[in-house]
Amino acid sequence: MRRARAGAHADWVTWYGATGGTPPRRRGDAPGTPRGGGSGPDRLELELAQAAVAAVEAVGGHAAAVYLRSPSPDLLKLAVLAGLPSALFRPWWRAQVNRPLPVSEVHRAGRAIHFADAEEAMRRFPQLMAGLPFPFGALYAPVAVREQRFGVLFVLRRATPGRPVAVDDRHRIRTAAHRLAAALGALADDGVPVEWEGEPLSVQLPALNAPPVRTGRFSWDLDGGDFTADEGMRAVLGPAGTDAPGTVAELTDRLSPEDTVGLWALARQATALEHPVPRRIRLRGPDGVAHLVEVSAVGTRLDGSLVDLGGGPLVTEASDRLPYGVLSLDRLCRITYLNTSAETLVGRARPHLLGRVLWEALPWLAPGTHEDHYRAALIAGTSASFVARRAEGETLEVRLHPAHDGVTATLTPAESPDRALPAPAVLDPDAPGALSERSSALYRPVALAIALTEAVTARQVSAVVTEELLPAFGGRQLAIYLLDERHLFLAWETGFPHGFLDRFDGVGLDARLPGVETLTSGRPIFFESMEHLAVAYPGIPLDAHVGARAFLPLIASGRPVGSCILGFDQPRTFSPEERTVLTALAGLIAQALERARRYDTEAAVARGLQDVLLPHRLPTLDTAGAVGRYLPGTQGMEVGGDWYDVVATGDRIALVIGDVQGHGVAAAATMGQVRSAVRAFALSGNDPQQVVSGTNRLLIDLDPGQFASCCYIVLDPATGRTQAVRAGHPQPLLRHPDGRTEVLDLAGGVVLGVDPAAAYPVTEMVLDPGAVLALYTDGLVERAGRDIDDGIEALRSTLADCGDGPLHQTADQLIRDARQSADRPDDIALLLATRWV
């Protein structure tokens, strides 16, 4: 299992990004991995890094990432981030599987997601765009193989408004994900745990079409006149049918007149020089491009060195003459170059800056309030600018100009030095609540608010707060108390010692406790340490933690709902911004809990109504048997309109199953009306077509604004004669006495409640003794990311494998997987019937 290692692979990441090569092989590495010195990455890191880089190159992106499953089954963690500094994306290091985010949905459903621009992304994933409001396109693909879901691979690239993601690019990202999945599957087969626990690994993208760097040397014997050039010089200056300089005359032919004079002047002065004196000249290649050559002379020798970067010489003096600062950053925001003016403006010399991350070298340029500007440049590829203030008080305007392989930043003195700016931040990564975490928390409220709107039960609200709010602020403990009849009752806790909070459960509003007083006063209470809490409330029981505490009132539209406690492992301060944000979030949490209370009340009524309407006992016959099963959905905890029934009509039995569209009290009430109508029509002696047609017209006359599917089958146990009518419902299954199992092909009409003139044809067949009919609702065969036909085929296969055991055992086996699932989006109804004679 991969665990965080402090400073892991920093050198390898830089080297890999610069060369595009593979790090050294270590003991236990995959076959074919190059050998060499150094520790290098482990096998899992290597596969992930290579996949991210390959995905960027495949679809023309500028960044890529891989999310991997973690030891927690409900949590994905960002494992690799290529082409972006991970510190800027701390809020997205974790992704809850059940959240409405593209990464979560792709992993959950097993389907790729692509969007070409921000407008499309906003329509589908507003919670994502609340934190990243920039124009960009993205391609997401699941990383899965052989039923193993490892995670998600995705690539960011420039937005293409009005132009959908091309089919070829969709194929390429899918292929890259499949290759990664195959590699991870091989690791898993070798016993390597494919999980991620630590911080993400940053990878620098290799430069596109980087030309090779070539070098050359020549030497001139000033006494003897001999001139020699090495292979490197001939390779640079001799292509295209032109010989490289082989004599001094041929060398000077490649020089401008000014450089020719300078070269000869240096040669004449050499004998008088005690130390080499360097000079720079430019040699024209066969293509006319000038190459920078550094020459030095002393005594009787003159030597020259040429460096060819492939695209012309690196001339730093050009930028050194500019009156404003220029810094070059790679995609991980490390400083690769700065000119003289930049050194002056930032007050630091090149050796202290090169190779360091921008905001680590210059803390006053730390993300903080500038974070979105960095993200805009790196994600959207658009220029951004902001004003920052040095610790000494000087204000500078910073402009960011991004490209595929990095960012150029310019620095100029701000026109209005006295403009209001935030105080310079001090970046201390070891301090509790460091800037990288605090700044993350300050823009999370919008995304958290969206997540709260999708939580419909008190438990779901508490889970959202645990999963989203605590990580954003670095919290470790959470407790939520709800008010009921002037007492606070513990509704949710995490992180506290077992049983510690029980003593506070049910306390009255007259108790002198911070959790009570924050609600009665309506004001949040913050303690920077447990010592401060003990001083303010002498004698209060304290747990073993020594960290800070925040007590927040939960008040919705002026009505007290309860109180929320946030705990931290270490002492820390709460900035004014954090206090404001936490207080506002407490109001959102209170509103969500109040809404959940109303929902829970409605759900309880609907559950009771549904329980009354579903049959508690099916009729028994000597010649036939029937067994029913019902499972409520677990997503949203809403009550569905699924039902089943068996009606004895003389010497025959009617098998009924149906599904009312929608959830909640209205769906349960409509289900009761439809079930009663079917039963009444059946007991009145109507044939199957009349029963279904009559129920259809009645549902339309009632006009509940809902519709229902239904399958109605009448069986004569004595003869096996069967008449079936289907109204928009899934086809039943039939297992023959010999074990052969098929999906029936019953003629059908539209769902009930839509067309008063709809026709419902009857299909007749004969049920052999020992055969089993299986009627079900779509909740049993529908799964996210799977075609319903595949679900029906899986159910048919399971029914075929059940054999001829008791009917109740067959029913239990058919719903076994669904019963064990904690993630059922819909209700499930199942009805089995068999003929014994």
PDB file of C-alpha atoms in Angstrom, residues 50-237:
ATOM      1  CA  GLN A  50       3.735   7.395 -17.346  1.00  0.00           C
ATOM      2  CA  ALA A  51      -0.015   7.031 -17.955  1.00  0.00           C
ATOM      3  CA  ALA A  52      -0.679  10.682 -17.089  1.00  0.00           C
ATOM      4  CA  VAL A  53       2.068  11.961 -19.395  1.00  0.00           C
ATOM      5  CA  ALA A  54       0.935   9.651 -22.207  1.00  0.00           C
ATOM      6  CA  ALA A  55      -2.676  10.788 -21.851  1.00  0.00           C
ATOM      7  CA  VAL A  56      -1.684  14.455 -22.193  1.00  0.00           C
ATOM      8  CA  GLU A  57       0.237  13.712 -25.367  1.00  0.00           C
ATOM      9  CA  ALA A  58      -2.580  11.539 -26.754  1.00  0.00           C
ATOM     10  CA  VAL A  59      -5.347  14.154 -26.635  1.00  0.00           C
ATOM     11  CA  GLY A  60      -3.368  17.390 -26.806  1.00  0.00           C
ATOM     12  CA  GLY A  61      -3.926  18.476 -23.213  1.00  0.00           C
ATOM     13  CA  HIS A  62      -1.840  20.541 -20.852  1.00  0.00           C
ATOM     14  CA  ALA A  63      -2.408  18.583 -17.632  1.00  0.00           C
ATOM     15  CA  ALA A  64      -3.560  15.167 -16.496  1.00  0.00           C
ATOM     16  CA  ALA A  65      -4.370  13.397 -13.264  1.00  0.00           C
ATOM     17  CA  VAL A  66      -5.090   9.954 -11.924  1.00  0.00           C
ATOM     18  CA  TYR A  67      -7.446   9.374  -9.023  1.00  0.00           C
ATOM     19  CA  LEU A  68      -6.979   6.048  -7.297  1.00  0.00           C
ATOM     20  CA  ARG A  69      -9.105   4.162  -4.823  1.00  0.00           C
ATOM     21  CA  SER A  70      -8.044   4.471  -1.188  1.00  0.00           C
ATOM     22  CA  PRO A  71      -8.343   2.169   1.834  1.00  0.00           C
ATOM     23  CA  SER A  72     -11.737   3.795   2.423  1.00  0.00           C
ATOM     24  CA  PRO A  73     -14.239   2.310  -0.075  1.00  0.00           C
ATOM     25  CA  ASP A  74     -16.100   5.621  -0.368  1.00  0.00           C
ATOM     26  CA  LEU A  75     -13.054   7.765  -1.092  1.00  0.00           C
ATOM     27  CA  LEU A  76     -10.866   8.365  -4.140  1.00  0.00           C
ATOM     28  CA  LYS A  77      -7.536  10.149  -3.714  1.00  0.00           C
ATOM     29  CA  LEU A  78      -5.532  12.156  -6.203  1.00  0.00           C
ATOM     30  CA  ALA A  79      -2.457  10.024  -6.839  1.00  0.00           C
ATOM     31  CA  VAL A  80      -0.675  11.799  -9.701  1.00  0.00           C
ATOM     32  CA  LEU A  81      -0.983  15.327 -11.063  1.00  0.00           C
ATOM     33  CA  ALA A  82       0.991  15.969 -14.237  1.00  0.00           C
ATOM     34  CA  GLY A  83       1.602  19.490 -15.483  1.00  0.00           C
ATOM     35  CA  LEU A  84       0.107  21.308 -12.469  1.00  0.00           C
ATOM     36  CA  PRO A  85       1.430  22.111  -8.967  1.00  0.00           C
ATOM     37  CA  SER A  86      -0.494  19.955  -6.503  1.00  0.00           C
ATOM     38  CA  ALA A  87      -0.434  22.636  -3.793  1.00  0.00           C
ATOM     39  CA  LEU A  88      -2.889  24.742  -5.825  1.00  0.00           C
ATOM     40  CA  PHE A  89      -5.379  21.894  -5.959  1.00  0.00           C
ATOM     41  CA  ARG A  90      -5.445  20.714  -2.351  1.00  0.00           C
ATOM     42  CA  PRO A  91      -9.285  20.887  -2.142  1.00  0.00           C
ATOM     43  CA  TRP A  92      -9.446  18.244  -4.880  1.00  0.00           C
ATOM     44  CA  TRP A  93      -6.976  15.809  -3.352  1.00  0.00           C
ATOM     45  CA  ARG A  94      -9.946  13.779  -2.115  1.00  0.00           C
ATOM     46  CA  ALA A  95     -13.158  12.873  -3.959  1.00  0.00           C
ATOM     47  CA  GLN A  96     -16.074  11.166  -2.257  1.00  0.00           C
ATOM     48  CA  VAL A  97     -17.494   8.436  -4.497  1.00  0.00           C
ATOM     49  CA  ASN A  98     -21.082   9.535  -3.902  1.00  0.00           C
ATOM     50  CA  ARG A  99     -20.534  13.201  -4.762  1.00  0.00           C
ATOM     51  CA  PRO A 100     -21.891  14.869  -7.936  1.00  0.00           C
ATOM     52  CA  LEU A 101     -18.419  15.387  -9.415  1.00  0.00           C
ATOM     53  CA  PRO A 102     -17.225  14.033 -12.766  1.00  0.00           C
ATOM     54  CA  VAL A 103     -14.457  11.958 -11.175  1.00  0.00           C
ATOM     55  CA  SER A 104     -16.939  10.392  -8.748  1.00  0.00           C
ATOM     56  CA  GLU A 105     -19.565   9.730 -11.397  1.00  0.00           C
ATOM     57  CA  VAL A 106     -17.084   8.165 -13.818  1.00  0.00           C
ATOM     58  CA  HIS A 107     -15.793   5.826 -11.115  1.00  0.00           C
ATOM     59  CA  ARG A 108     -19.277   5.050  -9.819  1.00  0.00           C
ATOM     60  CA  ALA A 109     -20.942   4.444 -13.190  1.00  0.00           C
ATOM     61  CA  GLY A 110     -17.960   3.101 -15.110  1.00  0.00           C
ATOM     62  CA  ARG A 111     -18.641   5.459 -18.036  1.00  0.00           C
ATOM     63  CA  ALA A 112     -16.413   8.110 -19.600  1.00  0.00           C
ATOM     64  CA  ILE A 113     -17.386  11.785 -19.411  1.00  0.00           C
ATOM     65  CA  HIS A 114     -16.228  14.519 -21.769  1.00  0.00           C
ATOM     66  CA  PHE A 115     -17.021  18.217 -21.893  1.00  0.00           C
ATOM     67  CA  ALA A 116     -15.641  20.717 -24.344  1.00  0.00           C
ATOM     68  CA  ASP A 117     -16.088  23.921 -22.374  1.00  0.00           C
ATOM     69  CA  ALA A 118     -17.136  25.445 -19.072  1.00  0.00           C
ATOM     70  CA  GLU A 119     -20.762  25.974 -20.112  1.00  0.00           C
ATOM     71  CA  GLU A 120     -21.261  22.277 -20.680  1.00  0.00           C
ATOM     72  CA  ALA A 121     -19.459  21.448 -17.441  1.00  0.00           C
ATOM     73  CA  MET A 122     -21.569  23.952 -15.478  1.00  0.00           C
ATOM     74  CA  ARG A 123     -24.795  22.365 -16.674  1.00  0.00           C
ATOM     75  CA  ARG A 124     -23.704  18.902 -15.581  1.00  0.00           C
ATOM     76  CA  PHE A 125     -21.399  19.552 -12.634  1.00  0.00           C
ATOM     77  CA  PRO A 126     -22.085  22.906 -10.952  1.00  0.00           C
ATOM     78  CA  GLN A 127     -20.275  21.792  -7.799  1.00  0.00           C
ATOM     79  CA  LEU A 128     -17.034  21.325  -9.738  1.00  0.00           C
ATOM     80  CA  MET A 129     -17.310  24.654 -11.512  1.00  0.00           C
ATOM     81  CA  ALA A 130     -18.084  26.482  -8.282  1.00  0.00           C
ATOM     82  CA  GLY A 131     -14.486  25.874  -7.263  1.00  0.00           C
ATOM     83  CA  LEU A 132     -12.934  26.063 -10.753  1.00  0.00           C
ATOM     84  CA  PRO A 133     -14.818  28.790 -12.643  1.00  0.00           C
ATOM     85  CA  PHE A 134     -12.491  28.779 -15.642  1.00  0.00           C
ATOM     86  CA  PRO A 135     -12.947  27.923 -19.318  1.00  0.00           C
ATOM     87  CA  PHE A 136     -11.425  24.521 -19.919  1.00  0.00           C
ATOM     88  CA  GLY A 137     -12.242  21.206 -21.533  1.00  0.00           C
ATOM     89  CA  ALA A 138     -11.804  17.832 -19.880  1.00  0.00           C
ATOM     90  CA  LEU A 139     -11.902  14.144 -20.757  1.00  0.00           C
ATOM     91  CA  TYR A 140     -12.509  11.575 -18.000  1.00  0.00           C
ATOM     92  CA  ALA A 141     -12.253   7.795 -18.373  1.00  0.00           C
ATOM     93  CA  PRO A 142     -12.654   4.986 -15.839  1.00  0.00           C
ATOM     94  CA  VAL A 143      -9.615   2.881 -15.019  1.00  0.00           C
ATOM     95  CA  ALA A 144     -11.111  -0.581 -14.602  1.00  0.00           C
ATOM     96  CA  VAL A 145     -10.353  -4.133 -15.698  1.00  0.00           C
ATOM     97  CA  ARG A 146     -11.939  -7.494 -14.941  1.00  0.00           C
ATOM     98  CA  GLU A 147     -14.575  -5.962 -12.658  1.00  0.00           C
ATOM     99  CA  GLN A 148     -11.834  -4.176 -10.701  1.00  0.00           C
ATOM    100  CA  ARG A 149     -12.356  -0.422 -10.438  1.00  0.00           C
ATOM    101  CA  PHE A 150      -9.019   1.214  -9.738  1.00  0.00           C
ATOM    102  CA  GLY A 151      -9.900   4.870 -10.294  1.00  0.00           C
ATOM    103  CA  VAL A 152     -10.160   7.552 -12.973  1.00  0.00           C
ATOM    104  CA  LEU A 153      -7.784   9.082 -15.536  1.00  0.00           C
ATOM    105  CA  PHE A 154      -8.530  12.530 -16.866  1.00  0.00           C
ATOM    106  CA  VAL A 155      -6.928  15.211 -19.015  1.00  0.00           C
ATOM    107  CA  LEU A 156      -7.453  18.969 -18.945  1.00  0.00           C
ATOM    108  CA  ARG A 157      -7.118  21.003 -22.111  1.00  0.00           C
ATOM    109  CA  ARG A 158      -8.197  24.288 -23.653  1.00  0.00           C
ATOM    110  CA  ALA A 159     -11.913  24.848 -24.063  1.00  0.00           C
ATOM    111  CA  THR A 160     -13.450  24.462 -27.525  1.00  0.00           C
ATOM    112  CA  PRO A 161     -16.836  26.237 -27.265  1.00  0.00           C
ATOM    113  CA  GLY A 162     -19.404  25.033 -29.774  1.00  0.00           C
ATOM    114  CA  ARG A 163     -17.205  22.141 -30.854  1.00  0.00           C
ATOM    115  CA  PRO A 164     -17.785  18.805 -29.102  1.00  0.00           C
ATOM    116  CA  VAL A 165     -14.971  16.503 -28.104  1.00  0.00           C
ATOM    117  CA  ALA A 166     -13.884  14.596 -31.203  1.00  0.00           C
ATOM    118  CA  VAL A 167     -14.570  10.880 -31.458  1.00  0.00           C
ATOM    119  CA  ASP A 168     -10.848  10.194 -31.982  1.00  0.00           C
ATOM    120  CA  ASP A 169      -9.977  11.956 -28.740  1.00  0.00           C
ATOM    121  CA  ARG A 170     -12.649  10.018 -26.876  1.00  0.00           C
ATOM    122  CA  HIS A 171     -11.118   6.832 -28.196  1.00  0.00           C
ATOM    123  CA  ARG A 172      -7.603   7.931 -27.259  1.00  0.00           C
ATOM    124  CA  ILE A 173      -8.434   8.754 -23.628  1.00  0.00           C
ATOM    125  CA  ARG A 174     -10.334   5.480 -23.333  1.00  0.00           C
ATOM    126  CA  THR A 175      -7.359   3.582 -24.755  1.00  0.00           C
ATOM    127  CA  ALA A 176      -4.970   5.314 -22.345  1.00  0.00           C
ATOM    128  CA  ALA A 177      -7.234   4.394 -19.424  1.00  0.00           C
ATOM    129  CA  HIS A 178      -7.450   0.772 -20.594  1.00  0.00           C
ATOM    130  CA  ARG A 179      -3.667   0.542 -20.809  1.00  0.00           C
ATOM    131  CA  LEU A 180      -3.297   1.917 -17.311  1.00  0.00           C
ATOM    132  CA  ALA A 181      -5.974  -0.452 -16.031  1.00  0.00           C
ATOM    133  CA  ALA A 182      -4.142  -3.418 -17.575  1.00  0.00           C
ATOM    134  CA  ALA A 183      -0.884  -2.318 -15.948  1.00  0.00           C
ATOM    135  CA  LEU A 184      -2.546  -1.856 -12.559  1.00  0.00           C
ATOM    136  CA  GLY A 185      -4.275  -5.216 -12.937  1.00  0.00           C
ATOM    137  CA  ALA A 186      -0.877  -6.821 -13.504  1.00  0.00           C
ATOM    138  CA  LEU A 187       0.446  -5.127 -10.369  1.00  0.00           C
ATOM    139  CA  ALA A 188      -2.528  -6.406  -8.398  1.00  0.00           C
ATOM    140  CA  ASP A 189      -1.908  -9.908  -9.728  1.00  0.00           C
ATOM    141  CA  ASP A 190       1.693  -9.613  -8.500  1.00  0.00           C
ATOM    142  CA  GLY A 191       0.455  -8.754  -5.023  1.00  0.00           C
ATOM    143  CA  VAL A 192       1.099  -4.988  -5.218  1.00  0.00           C
ATOM    144  CA  PRO A 193      -1.748  -3.110  -3.447  1.00  0.00           C
ATOM    145  CA  VAL A 194      -3.266  -0.678  -5.934  1.00  0.00           C
ATOM    146  CA  GLU A 195      -4.370   1.994  -3.471  1.00  0.00           C
ATOM    147  CA  TRP A 196      -3.288   5.513  -2.551  1.00  0.00           C
ATOM    148  CA  GLU A 197      -3.009   7.002   0.904  1.00  0.00           C
ATOM    149  CA  GLY A 198      -0.555   9.892   0.777  1.00  0.00           C
ATOM    150  CA  GLU A 199      -0.291  13.226  -0.982  1.00  0.00           C
ATOM    151  CA  PRO A 200      -0.353  13.386  -4.785  1.00  0.00           C
ATOM    152  CA  LEU A 201       2.811  12.934  -6.796  1.00  0.00           C
ATOM    153  CA  SER A 202       3.567  15.897  -9.073  1.00  0.00           C
ATOM    154  CA  VAL A 203       5.023  15.209 -12.503  1.00  0.00           C
ATOM    155  CA  GLN A 204       6.500  17.760 -14.897  1.00  0.00           C
ATOM    156  CA  LEU A 205       5.421  17.276 -18.501  1.00  0.00           C
ATOM    157  CA  PRO A 206       8.236  16.880 -21.051  1.00  0.00           C
ATOM    158  CA  ALA A 207       8.613  19.737 -23.530  1.00  0.00           C
ATOM    159  CA  LEU A 208       6.894  19.199 -26.847  1.00  0.00           C
ATOM    160  CA  ASN A 209       9.259  18.673 -29.793  1.00  0.00           C
ATOM    161  CA  ALA A 210      12.256  19.643 -27.701  1.00  0.00           C
ATOM    162  CA  PRO A 211      15.261  19.907 -30.043  1.00  0.00           C
ATOM    163  CA  PRO A 212      18.435  18.088 -29.031  1.00  0.00           C
ATOM    164  CA  VAL A 213      21.202  20.110 -27.431  1.00  0.00           C
ATOM    165  CA  ARG A 214      24.461  19.768 -29.401  1.00  0.00           C
ATOM    166  CA  THR A 215      27.917  20.998 -28.515  1.00  0.00           C
ATOM    167  CA  GLY A 216      31.108  21.494 -30.474  1.00  0.00           C
ATOM    168  CA  ARG A 217      34.682  22.656 -29.931  1.00  0.00           C
ATOM    169  CA  PHE A 218      37.540  23.922 -32.078  1.00  0.00           C
ATOM    170  CA  SER A 219      41.154  24.808 -31.367  1.00  0.00           C
ATOM    171  CA  TRP A 220      43.578  27.169 -33.219  1.00  0.00           C
ATOM    172  CA  ASP A 221      47.336  26.861 -32.767  1.00  0.00           C
ATOM    173  CA  LEU A 222      48.424  30.471 -33.145  1.00  0.00           C
ATOM    174  CA  ASP A 223      52.082  29.577 -33.766  1.00  0.00           C
ATOM    175  CA  GLY A 224      51.787  26.693 -36.187  1.00  0.00           C
ATOM    176  CA  GLY A 225      48.476  27.745 -37.722  1.00  0.00           C
ATOM    177  CA  ASP A 226      46.865  24.342 -37.245  1.00  0.00           C
ATOM    178  CA  PHE A 227      43.072  24.444 -36.899  1.00  0.00           C
ATOM    179  CA  THR A 228      41.066  21.465 -35.608  1.00  0.00           C
ATOM    180  CA  ALA A 229      37.313  20.999 -35.079  1.00  0.00           C
ATOM    181  CA  ASP A 230      35.731  18.044 -33.272  1.00  0.00           C
ATOM    182  CA  GLU A 231      32.854  15.849 -34.436  1.00  0.00           C
ATOM    183  CA  GLY A 232      30.334  18.008 -32.576  1.00  0.00           C
ATOM    184  CA  MET A 233      31.408  21.132 -34.453  1.00  0.00           C
ATOM    185  CA  ARG A 234      31.222  19.349 -37.784  1.00  0.00           C
ATOM    186  CA  ALA A 235      27.750  17.964 -36.920  1.00  0.00           C
ATOM    187  CA  VAL A 236      26.386  21.433 -36.137  1.00  0.00           C
ATOM    188  CA  LEU A 237      28.028  23.416 -38.916  1.00  0.00           C
TER     189      LEU A 237
END
